[in-house]
Short mmCIF file of C-alpha atoms and ligand atoms in Angstrom, two decimals:
data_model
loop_
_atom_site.label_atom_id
_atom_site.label_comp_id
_atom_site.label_asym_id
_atom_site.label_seq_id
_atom_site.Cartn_x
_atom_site.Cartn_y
_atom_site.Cartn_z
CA UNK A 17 0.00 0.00 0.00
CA UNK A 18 2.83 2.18 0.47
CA UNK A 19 1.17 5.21 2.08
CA UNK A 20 1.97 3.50 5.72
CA UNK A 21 5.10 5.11 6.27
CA UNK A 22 7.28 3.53 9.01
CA UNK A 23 6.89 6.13 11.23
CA UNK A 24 2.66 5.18 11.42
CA UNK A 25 3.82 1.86 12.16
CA UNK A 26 2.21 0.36 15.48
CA UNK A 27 1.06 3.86 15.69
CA UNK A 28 -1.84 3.19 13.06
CA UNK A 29 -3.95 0.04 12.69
CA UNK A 30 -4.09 -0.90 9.38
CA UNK A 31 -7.86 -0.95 8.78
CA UNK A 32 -8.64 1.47 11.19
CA UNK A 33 -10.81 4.64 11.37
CA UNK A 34 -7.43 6.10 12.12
CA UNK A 35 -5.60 4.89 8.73
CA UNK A 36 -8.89 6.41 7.02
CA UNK A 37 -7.85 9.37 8.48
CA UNK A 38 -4.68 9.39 7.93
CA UNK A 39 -5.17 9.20 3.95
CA UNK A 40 -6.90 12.03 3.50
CA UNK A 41 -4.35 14.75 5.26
CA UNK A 42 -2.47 16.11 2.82
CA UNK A 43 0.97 16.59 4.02
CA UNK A 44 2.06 19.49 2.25
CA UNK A 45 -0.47 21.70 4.14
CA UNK A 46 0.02 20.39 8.04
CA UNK A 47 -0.52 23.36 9.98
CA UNK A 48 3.32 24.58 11.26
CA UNK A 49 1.97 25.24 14.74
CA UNK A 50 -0.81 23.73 16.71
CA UNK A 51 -1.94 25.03 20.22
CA UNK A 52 -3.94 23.00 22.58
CA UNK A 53 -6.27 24.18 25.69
CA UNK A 54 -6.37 21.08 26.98
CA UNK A 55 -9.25 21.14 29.19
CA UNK A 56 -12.16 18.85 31.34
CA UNK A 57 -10.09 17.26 33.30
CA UNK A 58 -11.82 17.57 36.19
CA UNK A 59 -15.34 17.15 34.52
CA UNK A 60 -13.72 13.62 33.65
CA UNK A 61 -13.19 12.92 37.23
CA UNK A 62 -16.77 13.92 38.03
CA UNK A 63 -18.12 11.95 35.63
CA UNK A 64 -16.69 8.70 37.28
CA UNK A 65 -17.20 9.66 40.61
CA UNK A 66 -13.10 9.73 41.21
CA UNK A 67 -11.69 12.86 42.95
CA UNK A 68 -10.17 15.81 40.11
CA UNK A 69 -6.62 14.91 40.94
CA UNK A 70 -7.32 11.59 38.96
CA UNK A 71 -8.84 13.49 35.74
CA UNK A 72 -5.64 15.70 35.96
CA UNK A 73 -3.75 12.13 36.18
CA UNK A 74 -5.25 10.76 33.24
CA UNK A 75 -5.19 13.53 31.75
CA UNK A 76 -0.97 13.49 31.44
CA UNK A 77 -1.43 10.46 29.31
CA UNK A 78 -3.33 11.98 27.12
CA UNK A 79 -0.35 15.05 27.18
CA UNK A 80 2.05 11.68 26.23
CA UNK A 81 -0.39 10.52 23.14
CA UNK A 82 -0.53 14.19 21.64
CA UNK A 83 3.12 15.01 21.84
CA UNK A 84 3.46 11.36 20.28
CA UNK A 85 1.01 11.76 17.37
CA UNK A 86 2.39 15.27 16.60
CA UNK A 87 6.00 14.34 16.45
CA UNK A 88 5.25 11.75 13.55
CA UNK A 89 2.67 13.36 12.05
CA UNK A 90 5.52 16.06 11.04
CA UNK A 91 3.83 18.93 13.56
CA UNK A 92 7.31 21.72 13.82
CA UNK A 93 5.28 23.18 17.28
CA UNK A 94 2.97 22.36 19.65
CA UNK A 95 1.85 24.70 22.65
CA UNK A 96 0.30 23.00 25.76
CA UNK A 97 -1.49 25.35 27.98
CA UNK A 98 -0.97 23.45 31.24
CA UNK A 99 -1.44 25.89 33.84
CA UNK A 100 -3.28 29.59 33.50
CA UNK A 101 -2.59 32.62 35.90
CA UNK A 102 -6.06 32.19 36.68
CA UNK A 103 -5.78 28.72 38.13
CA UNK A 104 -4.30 30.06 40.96
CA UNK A 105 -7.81 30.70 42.15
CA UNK A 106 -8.54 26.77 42.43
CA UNK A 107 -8.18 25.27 46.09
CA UNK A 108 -4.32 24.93 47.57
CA UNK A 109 -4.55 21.29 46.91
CA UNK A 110 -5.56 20.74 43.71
CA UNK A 111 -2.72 23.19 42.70
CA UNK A 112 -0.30 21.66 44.57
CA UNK A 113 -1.40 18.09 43.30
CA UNK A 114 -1.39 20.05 39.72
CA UNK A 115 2.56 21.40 40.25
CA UNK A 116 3.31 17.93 41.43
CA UNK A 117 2.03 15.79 38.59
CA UNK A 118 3.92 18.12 36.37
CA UNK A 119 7.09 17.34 38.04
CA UNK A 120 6.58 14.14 37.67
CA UNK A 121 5.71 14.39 34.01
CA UNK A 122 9.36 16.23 33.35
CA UNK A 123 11.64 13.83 36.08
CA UNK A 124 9.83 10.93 33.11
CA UNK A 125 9.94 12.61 29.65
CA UNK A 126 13.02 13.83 29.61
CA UNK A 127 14.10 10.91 27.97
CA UNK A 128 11.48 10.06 26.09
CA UNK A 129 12.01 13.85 24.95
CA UNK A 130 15.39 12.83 24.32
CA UNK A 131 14.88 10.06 22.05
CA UNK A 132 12.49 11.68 20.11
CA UNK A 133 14.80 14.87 19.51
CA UNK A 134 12.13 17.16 21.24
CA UNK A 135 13.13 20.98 22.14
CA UNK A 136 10.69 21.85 25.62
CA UNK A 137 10.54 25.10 25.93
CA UNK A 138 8.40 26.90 28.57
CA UNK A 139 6.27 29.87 28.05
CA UNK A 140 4.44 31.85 30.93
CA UNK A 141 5.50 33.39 34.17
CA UNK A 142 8.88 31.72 35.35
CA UNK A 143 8.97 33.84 38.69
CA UNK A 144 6.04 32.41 39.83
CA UNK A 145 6.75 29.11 39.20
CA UNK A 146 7.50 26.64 42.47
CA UNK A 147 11.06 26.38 42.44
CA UNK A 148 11.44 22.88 42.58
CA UNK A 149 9.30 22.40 39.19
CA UNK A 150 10.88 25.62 37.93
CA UNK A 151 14.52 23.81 38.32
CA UNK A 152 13.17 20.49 36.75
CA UNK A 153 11.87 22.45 33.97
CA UNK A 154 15.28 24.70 33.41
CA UNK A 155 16.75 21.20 33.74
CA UNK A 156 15.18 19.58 31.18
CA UNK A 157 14.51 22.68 28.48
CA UNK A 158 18.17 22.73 29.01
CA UNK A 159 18.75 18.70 27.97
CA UNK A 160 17.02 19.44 25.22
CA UNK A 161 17.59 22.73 23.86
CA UNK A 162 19.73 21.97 20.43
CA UNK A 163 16.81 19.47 19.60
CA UNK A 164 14.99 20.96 16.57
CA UNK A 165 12.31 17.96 14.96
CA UNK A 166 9.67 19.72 17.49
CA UNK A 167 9.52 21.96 19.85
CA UNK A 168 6.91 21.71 22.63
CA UNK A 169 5.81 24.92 24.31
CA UNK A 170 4.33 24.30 27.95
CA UNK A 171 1.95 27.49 28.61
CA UNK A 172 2.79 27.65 32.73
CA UNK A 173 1.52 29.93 34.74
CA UNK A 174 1.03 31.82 31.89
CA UNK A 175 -1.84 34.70 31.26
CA UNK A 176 -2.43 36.37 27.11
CA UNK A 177 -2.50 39.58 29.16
CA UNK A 178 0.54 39.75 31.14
CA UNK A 179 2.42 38.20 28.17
CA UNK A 180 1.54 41.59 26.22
CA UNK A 181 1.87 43.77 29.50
CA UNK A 182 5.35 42.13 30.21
CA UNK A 183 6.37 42.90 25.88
CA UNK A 184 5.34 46.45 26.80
CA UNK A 185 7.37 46.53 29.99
CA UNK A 186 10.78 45.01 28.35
CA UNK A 187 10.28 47.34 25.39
CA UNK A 188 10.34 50.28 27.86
CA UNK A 189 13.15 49.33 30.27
CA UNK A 190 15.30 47.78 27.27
CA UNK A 191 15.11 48.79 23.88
CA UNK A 192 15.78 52.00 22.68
CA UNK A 193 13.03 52.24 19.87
CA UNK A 194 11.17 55.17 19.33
CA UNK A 195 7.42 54.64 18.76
CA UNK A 196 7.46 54.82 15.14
CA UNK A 197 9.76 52.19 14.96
CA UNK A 198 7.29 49.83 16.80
CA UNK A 199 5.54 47.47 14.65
CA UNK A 200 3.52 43.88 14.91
CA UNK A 201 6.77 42.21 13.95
CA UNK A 202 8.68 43.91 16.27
CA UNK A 203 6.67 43.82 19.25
CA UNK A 204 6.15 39.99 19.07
CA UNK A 205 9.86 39.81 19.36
CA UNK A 206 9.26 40.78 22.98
CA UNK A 207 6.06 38.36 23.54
CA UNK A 208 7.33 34.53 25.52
CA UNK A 209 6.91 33.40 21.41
CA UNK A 210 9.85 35.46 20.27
CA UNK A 211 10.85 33.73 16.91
CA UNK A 212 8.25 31.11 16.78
CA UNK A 213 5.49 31.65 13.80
CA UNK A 214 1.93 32.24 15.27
CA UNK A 215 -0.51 28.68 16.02
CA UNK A 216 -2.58 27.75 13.02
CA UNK A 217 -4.77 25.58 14.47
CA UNK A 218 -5.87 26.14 18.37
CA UNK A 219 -7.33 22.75 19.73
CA UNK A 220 -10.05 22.83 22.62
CA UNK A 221 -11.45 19.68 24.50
CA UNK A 222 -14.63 19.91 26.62
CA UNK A 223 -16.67 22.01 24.55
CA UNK A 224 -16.34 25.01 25.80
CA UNK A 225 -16.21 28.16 23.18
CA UNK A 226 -13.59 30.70 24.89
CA UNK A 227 -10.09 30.83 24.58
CA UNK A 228 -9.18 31.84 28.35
CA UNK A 229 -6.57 34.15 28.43
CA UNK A 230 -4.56 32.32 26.15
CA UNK A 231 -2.33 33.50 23.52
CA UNK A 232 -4.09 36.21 22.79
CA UNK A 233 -1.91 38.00 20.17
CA UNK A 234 -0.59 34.65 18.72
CA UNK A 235 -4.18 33.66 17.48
CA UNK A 236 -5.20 36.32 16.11
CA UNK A 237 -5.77 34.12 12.70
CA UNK A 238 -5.83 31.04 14.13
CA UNK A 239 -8.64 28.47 12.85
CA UNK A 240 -10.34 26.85 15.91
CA UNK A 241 -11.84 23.62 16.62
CA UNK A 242 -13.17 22.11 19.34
CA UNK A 243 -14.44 18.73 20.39
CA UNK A 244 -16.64 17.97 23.44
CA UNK A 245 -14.78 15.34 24.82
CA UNK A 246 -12.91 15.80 27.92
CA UNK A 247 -8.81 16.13 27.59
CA UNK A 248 -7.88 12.61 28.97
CA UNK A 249 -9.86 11.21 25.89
CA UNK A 250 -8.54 13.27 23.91
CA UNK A 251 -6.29 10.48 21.52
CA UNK A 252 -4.26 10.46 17.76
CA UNK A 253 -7.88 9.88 16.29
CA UNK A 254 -8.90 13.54 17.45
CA UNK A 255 -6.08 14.86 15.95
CA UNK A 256 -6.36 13.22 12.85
CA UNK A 257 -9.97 14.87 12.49
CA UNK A 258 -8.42 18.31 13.52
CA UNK A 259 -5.96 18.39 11.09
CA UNK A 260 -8.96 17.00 8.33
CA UNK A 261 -11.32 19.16 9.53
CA UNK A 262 -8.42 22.35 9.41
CA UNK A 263 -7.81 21.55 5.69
CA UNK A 264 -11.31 21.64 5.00
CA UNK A 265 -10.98 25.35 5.77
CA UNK A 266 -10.63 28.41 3.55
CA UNK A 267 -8.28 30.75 5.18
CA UNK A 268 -8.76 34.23 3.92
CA UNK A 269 -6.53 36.31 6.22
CA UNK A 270 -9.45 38.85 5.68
CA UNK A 271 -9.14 38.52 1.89
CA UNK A 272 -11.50 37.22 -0.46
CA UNK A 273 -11.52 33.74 -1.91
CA UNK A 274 -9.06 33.81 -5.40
CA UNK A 275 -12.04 32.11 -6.74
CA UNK A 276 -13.79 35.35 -6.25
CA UNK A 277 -11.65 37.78 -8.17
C1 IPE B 19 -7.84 21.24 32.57
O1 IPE B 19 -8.89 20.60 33.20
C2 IPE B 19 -6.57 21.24 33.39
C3 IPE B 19 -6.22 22.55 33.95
C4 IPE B 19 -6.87 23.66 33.76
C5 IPE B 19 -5.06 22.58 34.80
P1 IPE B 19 -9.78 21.30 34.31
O2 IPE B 19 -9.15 21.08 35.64
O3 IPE B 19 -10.02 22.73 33.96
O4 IPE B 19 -11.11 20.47 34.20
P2 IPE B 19 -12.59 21.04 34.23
O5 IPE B 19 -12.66 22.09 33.18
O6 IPE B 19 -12.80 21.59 35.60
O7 IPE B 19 -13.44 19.87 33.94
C1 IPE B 20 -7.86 26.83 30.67
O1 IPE B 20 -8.76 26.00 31.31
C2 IPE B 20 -6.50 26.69 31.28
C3 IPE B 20 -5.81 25.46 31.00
C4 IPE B 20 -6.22 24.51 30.22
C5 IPE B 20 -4.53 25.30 31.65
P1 IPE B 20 -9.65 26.50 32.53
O2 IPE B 20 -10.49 25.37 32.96
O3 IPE B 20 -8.79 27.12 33.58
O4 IPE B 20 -10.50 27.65 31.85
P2 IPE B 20 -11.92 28.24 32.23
O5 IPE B 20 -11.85 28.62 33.69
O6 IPE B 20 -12.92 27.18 32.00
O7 IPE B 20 -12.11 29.39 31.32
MG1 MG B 21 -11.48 23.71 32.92
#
């Protein structure tokens, strides 16, 4: 058949709704970047009458499968948001269950990360970070740092707002441009996402139809899709019908179709 490539081996069943799937992406138009709001966690929990820690549990396997299906579907980035500034506001200790199962996650990956020739890199407020994650995740972004077939952005502790507040700030206290000589390209040199091309395709599980506080600037054109299932079933197959679903789509950038002229 030819089309399964070694790297969809034991990653797609042959016959599967998957495989279908998989035939009909066209792999010259994969979206570069893909952001995810990965979201219902708790909601999962609820559902089978296990405390939230154990959606947020589950819900780092599903983290495992998306990084997974990215890297050999050919995806250059993909943003996790993992932790808002708002989340703060949730009881001590479900954050503190929430900063733990994170350093968990990165005292595991890293070699996984490793193999795979994955760059983490961490957007979002460092400072207010818990130190002992903060050190696992210097730790490990530095492990990994030449690594260039993908690099995962973890959104932590990170707000759309204060990203653009904080771009502000550092263009005040250190640049030296004068304000005609501020631009969009410029000023997203000073956003967490210096460098990195904006998402074209922002992912949310659980249904719900906001973006909360994240990336604000960055998705500006970003097509959206959302599914209502809850972010620890959230598997390949979902992603598959993302990236169909994405190609489906005319983006016009605020143009009009060619078709049209
Ligand atoms: C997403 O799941 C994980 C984080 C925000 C950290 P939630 O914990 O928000 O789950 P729901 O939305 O309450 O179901
Ligand atoms: C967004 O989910 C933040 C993350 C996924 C980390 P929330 O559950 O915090 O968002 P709201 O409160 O439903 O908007
Ligand atoms: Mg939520």
């Amino acid at each position: 058949m030819g089309f399964m490539e070694d790297r969809f081996k034991d990653f797609i069943l042959p016959g599967s709704e998957e495989e279908k799937l998989l035939h009909q992406i066209d792999f010259s138009r994969l979206p570069v970047h893909i952001a995810i709001i990965m979201d219902g966690n708790g909601r999962w929990a609820e559902k089978r009458n296990l405390p939230r820690i154990e959606g947020h549990k589950a819900g780092s396997k599903a983290v495992r499968e998306a990084v997974e299906a990215c890297a050999r579907l050919g995806i250059k980035y993909l943003t996790l948001y993992a932790f808002s500034k708002e989340n703060w506001r949730r009881p001590a200790s479900e954050v503190a269950m929430l900063w733990e199962l994170l350093y968990d996650y990165l005292r595991k990956e890293d070699k996984e990360l490793i193999k795979n020739k994955i760059r983490l890199k961490v957007i979002g407020d460092r400072e207010g970070v818990p130190p002992k994650v903060r050190g696992e995740l210097e730790r490990v972004e530095e492990l990994t740092r030449d690594f260039d077939s993908m690099v995962v952005l973890l959104a932590l502790n990170y707000g759309g707002r204060t990203e653009i507040v904080e771009a502000v700030k550092k263009i005040i206290k250190e640049s030296k441009l004068k304000p005609e000589e501020i631009d969009e390209a410029v000023f997203s040199r000073y956003l967490y996402t210096a460098g990195i091309p904006d998402p074209d395709l922002l992912i949310r599980t659980s249904g719900e139809m906001r973006v909360s506080n994240f990336l604000l600037w960055q998705i500006a054109y970003a097509e959206i899709w959302i599914t209502p299932d809850f972010w620890p079933d959230f598997t390949r197959r979902h992603l598959l019908q993302a990236l169909v679903d994405y190609q489906k789509r005319q983006r016009r950038f605020g143009a009009i179709p060619q078709s049209s002229l």
